[in-house]
């Protein structure tokens, strides 16, 4: 619950700082790993609770198997998904 509360607080603060209470919000879903299951569930719950928020699934985008970080190809994949998610 702590992560979920912190994410809501962060996203609400972004809107406040931007002086745009209806600012669209993009949350990029963390990698699908068993250790991140709670974070993934919290991200989904937060997006459901905030109007104008969208959850971008990057499952299947290329990652560096040693670090669990996206590769350059993976970032390009994620960027395309963000554009599609934002444009609806």
PDB file of C-alpha atoms in Angstrom, residues 7 16-17 29-30 34 37 51 69 76 83:
ATOM      1  CA  UNK A   7       2.570   7.022  -6.546  1.00  0.00           C
ATOM      2  CA  UNK A  16      -0.406  20.671  -8.884  1.00  0.00           C
ATOM      3  CA  UNK A  17       3.085  21.847  -9.846  1.00  0.00           C
ATOM      4  CA  UNK A  29       4.122  -0.541 -16.186  1.00  0.00           C
ATOM      5  CA  UNK A  30       7.124  -2.137 -14.492  1.00  0.00           C
ATOM      6  CA  UNK A  34       7.323 -12.123  -9.770  1.00  0.00           C
ATOM      7  CA  UNK A  37       3.753  -8.242  -8.787  1.00  0.00           C
ATOM      8  CA  UNK A  51      -9.068  10.423 -14.125  1.00  0.00           C
ATOM      9  CA  UNK A  69      16.600  -2.486 -18.077  1.00  0.00           C
ATOM     10  CA  UNK A  76      11.902   2.504 -28.964  1.00  0.00           C
ATOM     11  CA  UNK A  83       2.311   7.274 -28.229  1.00  0.00           C
TER      12      UNK A  83
END
